[in-house]
Coordinates of C-alpha atoms in Angstrom, one line a residue:
X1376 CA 17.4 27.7 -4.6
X1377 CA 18.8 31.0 -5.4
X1378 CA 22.2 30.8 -3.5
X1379 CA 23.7 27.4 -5.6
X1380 CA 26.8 28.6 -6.8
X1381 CA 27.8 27.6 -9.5
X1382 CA 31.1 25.5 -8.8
X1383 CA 28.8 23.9 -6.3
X1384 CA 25.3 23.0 -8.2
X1385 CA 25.1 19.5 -8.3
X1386 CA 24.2 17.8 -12.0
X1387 CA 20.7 17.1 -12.3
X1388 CA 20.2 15.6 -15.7
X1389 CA 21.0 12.3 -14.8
X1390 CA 18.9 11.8 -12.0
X1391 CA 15.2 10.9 -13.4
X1392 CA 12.7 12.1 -10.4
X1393 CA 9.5 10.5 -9.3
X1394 CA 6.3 11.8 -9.3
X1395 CA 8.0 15.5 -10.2
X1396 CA 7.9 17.2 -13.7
X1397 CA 11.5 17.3 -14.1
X1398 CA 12.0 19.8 -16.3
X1399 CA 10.2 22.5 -14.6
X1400 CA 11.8 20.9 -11.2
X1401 CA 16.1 21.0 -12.5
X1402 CA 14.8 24.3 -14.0
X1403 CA 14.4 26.0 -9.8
X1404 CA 15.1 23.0 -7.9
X1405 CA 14.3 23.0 -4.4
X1406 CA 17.2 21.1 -2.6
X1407 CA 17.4 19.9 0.9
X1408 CA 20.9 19.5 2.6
X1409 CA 20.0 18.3 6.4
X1410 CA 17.2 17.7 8.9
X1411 CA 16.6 17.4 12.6
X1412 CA 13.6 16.8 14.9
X1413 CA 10.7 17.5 12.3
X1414 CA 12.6 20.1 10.1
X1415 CA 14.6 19.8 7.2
X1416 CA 17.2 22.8 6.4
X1417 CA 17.6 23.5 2.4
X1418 CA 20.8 24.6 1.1
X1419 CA 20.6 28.4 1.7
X1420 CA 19.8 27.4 5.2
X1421 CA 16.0 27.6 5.7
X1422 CA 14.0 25.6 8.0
X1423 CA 11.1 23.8 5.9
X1424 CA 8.6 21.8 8.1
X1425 CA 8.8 18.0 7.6
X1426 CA 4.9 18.0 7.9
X1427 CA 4.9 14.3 6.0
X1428 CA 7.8 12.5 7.9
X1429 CA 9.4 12.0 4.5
X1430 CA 7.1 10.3 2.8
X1431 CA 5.7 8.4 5.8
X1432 CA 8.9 6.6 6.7
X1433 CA 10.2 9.1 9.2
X1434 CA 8.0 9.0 12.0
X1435 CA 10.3 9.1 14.8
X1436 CA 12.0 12.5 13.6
X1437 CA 15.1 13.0 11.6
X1438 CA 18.7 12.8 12.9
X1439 CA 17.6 10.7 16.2
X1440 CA 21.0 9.9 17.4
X1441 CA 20.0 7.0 19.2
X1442 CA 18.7 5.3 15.7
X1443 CA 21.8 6.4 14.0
X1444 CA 23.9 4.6 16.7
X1445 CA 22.2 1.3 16.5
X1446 CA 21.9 1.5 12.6
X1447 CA 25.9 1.7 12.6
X1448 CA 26.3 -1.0 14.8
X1449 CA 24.4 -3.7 12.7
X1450 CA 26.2 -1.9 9.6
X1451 CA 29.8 -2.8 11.4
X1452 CA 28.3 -6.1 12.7
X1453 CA 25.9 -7.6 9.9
X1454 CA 25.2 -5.1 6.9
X1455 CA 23.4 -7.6 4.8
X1456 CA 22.7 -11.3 4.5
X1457 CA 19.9 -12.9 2.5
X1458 CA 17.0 -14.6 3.6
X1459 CA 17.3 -17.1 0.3
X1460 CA 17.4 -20.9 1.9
X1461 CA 19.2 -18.4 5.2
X1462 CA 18.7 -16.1 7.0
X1463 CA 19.7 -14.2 10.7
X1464 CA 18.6 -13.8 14.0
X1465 CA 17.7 -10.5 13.9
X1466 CA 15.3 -10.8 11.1
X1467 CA 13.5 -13.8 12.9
X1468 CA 13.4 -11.5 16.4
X1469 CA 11.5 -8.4 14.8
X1470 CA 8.8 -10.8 12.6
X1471 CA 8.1 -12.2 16.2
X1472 CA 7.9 -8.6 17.7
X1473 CA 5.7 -7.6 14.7
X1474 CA 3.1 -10.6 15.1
X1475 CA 2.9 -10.3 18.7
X1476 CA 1.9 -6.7 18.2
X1477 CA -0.7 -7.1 15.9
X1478 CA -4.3 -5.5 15.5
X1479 CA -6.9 -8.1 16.8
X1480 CA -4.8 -10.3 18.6
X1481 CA -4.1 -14.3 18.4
X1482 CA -7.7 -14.6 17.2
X1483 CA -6.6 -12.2 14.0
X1484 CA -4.1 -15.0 13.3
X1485 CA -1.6 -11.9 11.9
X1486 CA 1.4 -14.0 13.0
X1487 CA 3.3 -14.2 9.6
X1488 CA 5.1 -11.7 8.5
X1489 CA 7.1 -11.1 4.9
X1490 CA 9.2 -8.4 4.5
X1491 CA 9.5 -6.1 1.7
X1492 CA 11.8 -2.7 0.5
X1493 CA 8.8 -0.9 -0.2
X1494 CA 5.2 -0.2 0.1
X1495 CA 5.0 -1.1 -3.7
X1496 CA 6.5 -3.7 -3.4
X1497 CA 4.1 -4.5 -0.3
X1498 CA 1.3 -4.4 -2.7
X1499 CA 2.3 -6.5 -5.2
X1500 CA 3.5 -9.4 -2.4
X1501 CA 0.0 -9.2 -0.7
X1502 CA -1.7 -10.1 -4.9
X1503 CA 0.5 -12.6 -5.2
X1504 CA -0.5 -14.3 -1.7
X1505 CA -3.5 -13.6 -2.2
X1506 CA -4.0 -15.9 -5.6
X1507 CA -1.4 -18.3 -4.5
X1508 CA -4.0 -19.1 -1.3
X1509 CA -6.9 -19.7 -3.5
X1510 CA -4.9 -21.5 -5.7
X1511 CA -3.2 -23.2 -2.8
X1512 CA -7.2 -24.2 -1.4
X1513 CA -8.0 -25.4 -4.6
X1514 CA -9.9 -22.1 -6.0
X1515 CA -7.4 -21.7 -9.2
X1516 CA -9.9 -19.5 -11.3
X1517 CA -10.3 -16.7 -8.5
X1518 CA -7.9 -14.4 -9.8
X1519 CA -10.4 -11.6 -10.2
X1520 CA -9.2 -8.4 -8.1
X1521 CA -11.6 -5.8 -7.5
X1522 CA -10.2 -2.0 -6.7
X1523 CA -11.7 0.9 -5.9
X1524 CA -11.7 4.7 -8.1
X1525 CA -9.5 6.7 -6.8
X1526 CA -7.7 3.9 -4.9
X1527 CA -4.0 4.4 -4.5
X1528 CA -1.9 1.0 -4.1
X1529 CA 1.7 1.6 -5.1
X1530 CA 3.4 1.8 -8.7
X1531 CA 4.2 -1.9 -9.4
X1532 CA 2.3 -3.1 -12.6
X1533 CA -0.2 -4.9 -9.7
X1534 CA -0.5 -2.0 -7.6
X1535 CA -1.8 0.1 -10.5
X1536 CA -3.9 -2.5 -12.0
X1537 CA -6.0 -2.1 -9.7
X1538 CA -5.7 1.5 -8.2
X1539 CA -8.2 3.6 -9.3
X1540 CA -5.9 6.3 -10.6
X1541 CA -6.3 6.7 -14.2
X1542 CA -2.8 8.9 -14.5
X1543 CA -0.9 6.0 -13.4
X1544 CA -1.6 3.1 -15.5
X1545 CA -2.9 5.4 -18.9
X1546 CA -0.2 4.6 -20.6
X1547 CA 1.3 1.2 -18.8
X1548 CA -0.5 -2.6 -19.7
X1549 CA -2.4 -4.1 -16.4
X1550 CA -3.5 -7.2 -15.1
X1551 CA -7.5 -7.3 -15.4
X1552 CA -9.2 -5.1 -12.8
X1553 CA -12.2 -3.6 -11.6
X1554 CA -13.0 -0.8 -10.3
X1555 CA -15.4 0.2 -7.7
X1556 CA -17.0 3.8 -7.0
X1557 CA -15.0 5.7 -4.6
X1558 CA -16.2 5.2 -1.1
X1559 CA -15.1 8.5 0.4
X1560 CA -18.2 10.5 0.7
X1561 CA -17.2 12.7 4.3
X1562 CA -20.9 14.7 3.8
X1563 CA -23.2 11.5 3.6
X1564 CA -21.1 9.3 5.2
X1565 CA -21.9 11.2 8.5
X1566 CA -22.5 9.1 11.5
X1567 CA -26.2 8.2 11.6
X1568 CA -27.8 5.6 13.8
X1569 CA -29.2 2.4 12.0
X1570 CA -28.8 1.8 8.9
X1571 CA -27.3 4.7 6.5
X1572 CA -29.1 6.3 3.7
X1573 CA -25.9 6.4 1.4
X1574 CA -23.5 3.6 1.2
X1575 CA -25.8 0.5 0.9
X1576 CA -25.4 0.3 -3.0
X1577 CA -21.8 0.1 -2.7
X1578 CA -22.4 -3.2 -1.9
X1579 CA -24.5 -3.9 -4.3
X1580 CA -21.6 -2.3 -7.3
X1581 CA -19.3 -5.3 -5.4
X1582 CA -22.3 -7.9 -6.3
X1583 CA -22.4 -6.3 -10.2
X1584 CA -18.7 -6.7 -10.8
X1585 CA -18.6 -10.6 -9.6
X1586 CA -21.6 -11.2 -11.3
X1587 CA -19.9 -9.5 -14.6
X1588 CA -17.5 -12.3 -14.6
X1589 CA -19.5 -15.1 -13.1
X1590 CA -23.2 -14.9 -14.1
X1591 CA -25.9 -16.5 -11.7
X1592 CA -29.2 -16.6 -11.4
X1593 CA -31.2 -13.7 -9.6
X1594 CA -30.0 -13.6 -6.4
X1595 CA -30.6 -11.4 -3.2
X1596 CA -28.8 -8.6 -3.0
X1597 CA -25.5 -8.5 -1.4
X1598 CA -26.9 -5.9 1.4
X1599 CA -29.0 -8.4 2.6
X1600 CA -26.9 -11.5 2.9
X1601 CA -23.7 -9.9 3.8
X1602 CA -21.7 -13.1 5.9
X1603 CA -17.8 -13.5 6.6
X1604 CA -16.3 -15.8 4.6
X1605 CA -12.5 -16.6 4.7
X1606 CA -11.6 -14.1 1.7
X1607 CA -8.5 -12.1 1.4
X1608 CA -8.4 -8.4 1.3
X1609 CA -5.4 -6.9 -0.8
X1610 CA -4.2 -4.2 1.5
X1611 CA -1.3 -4.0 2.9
X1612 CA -2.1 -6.2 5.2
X1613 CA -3.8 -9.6 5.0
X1614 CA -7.3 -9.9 6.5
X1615 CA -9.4 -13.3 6.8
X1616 CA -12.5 -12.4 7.3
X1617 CA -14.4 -10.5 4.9
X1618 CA -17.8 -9.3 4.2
X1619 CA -19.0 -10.0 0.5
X1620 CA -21.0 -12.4 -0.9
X1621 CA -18.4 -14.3 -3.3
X1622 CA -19.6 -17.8 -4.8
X1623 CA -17.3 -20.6 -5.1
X1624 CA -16.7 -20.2 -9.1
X1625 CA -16.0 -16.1 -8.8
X1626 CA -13.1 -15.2 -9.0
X1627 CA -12.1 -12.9 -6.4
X1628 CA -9.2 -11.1 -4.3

């Protein structure tokens, strides 16, 4: 921002920015001092458009009075207490609210809830569930994950194991992965009646991959014996039922 003065430019050496080339960044930063409603105000008093909510995270507007309120009363009242072997009431009340309000229903079975800092952190939780169930059902060598190019899931060491974007993990060890071609295809994934003329051999790439790592004999392919089976997705979310064709030695998500 042009109008910094001097005496009041902040040091930014010391603060190591995500996702932003800091040098070109500290060299014209772009600094935000307050927002309201869906606006922020930078520090020689423009209005910039919060067109993202923040990153995602600020969906009911900025500055909302009434959220500020009840965020200083628990901060006066209970500011932090870990859930190690404890925990608190209010922690126990919004898992309950969370389940209850959950896509599908009781039939879902979305009634547990773990709570994270972070959509990252999110990620990685939902691997780690996700092998300790197969371990847990006695299906120990399913650990193989299978992502998707292109595939954004976080910046743990899991999440970009298996994300699909090459920038991220090119220069970071990852746990094995797989990758899948990306899905997103707006022009031939158009609605169309039956069954579609693109997409069907995206199933088939699924089949490829377990195969890879557990080989069979010739089988059908995975188009045309596509069942539910209780297999966990690793979203952000946990899903039960899923459709793939995954034998019991594969290892899978």
């Amino acid at each position: 921002m042009d109008q910094i003065s001097k005496t009041n430019a902040p040091v930014l050496e010391n603060f190591w920015m995500p996702f932003t080339a800091n040098r070109q960044f500290k060299a014209a930063p772009r600094l935000l001092a307050a927002a309201e409603g869906m606006y922020y105000t930078d520090v020689d008093g423009n209005q910039v458009l919060d067109g993202t909510a923040g990153l995602w995270c600020c969906n009911a507007g900025h500055g909302r009075r009434k959220i500020a309120q009840a965020v200083e009363r628990q901060l006066t009242t209970l500011d932090y207490a870990p859930t190690f072997q404890m925990g608190h009431p209010i922690a126990f009340d919004f898992a309950a609210k969370l389940a209850a309000n959950a896509p599908g229903g009781a039939d879902a079975k979305l009634d547990r809830v773990f709570f994270t800092g972070s959509g990252s952190e999110s990620v990685d939780t939902a691997l780690k569930i996700a092998i300790a169930y197969q371990r847990a059902i006695g299906q120990g060598t399913r650990t193989r994950i299978i992502g998707r190019e292109k595939g954004y899931h976080g910046v743990g060491f899991g999440g970009i194991s298996v994300g699909g974007l090459v920038n991220n993990r090119r220069v970071f060890p990852q746990i094995p992965a797989d990758h899948m071609r990306h899905t997103l295809d707006i022009e031939r994934n158009a609605f169309s009646k039956g069954l579609p003329a693109h997409g069907v051999e995206l199933a088939d790439d699924l089949e490829r991959l377990v195969q890879l790592h557990a080989p069979k004999p010739s089988q059908p392919s995975s188009s045309s014996r596509c069942r539910d089976r209780p297999v966990l997705s690793c979203r952000r979310r946990v899903i039960w039922k899923s459709c793939a064709p995954l034998p019991t030695s594969t290892a899978s998500c």
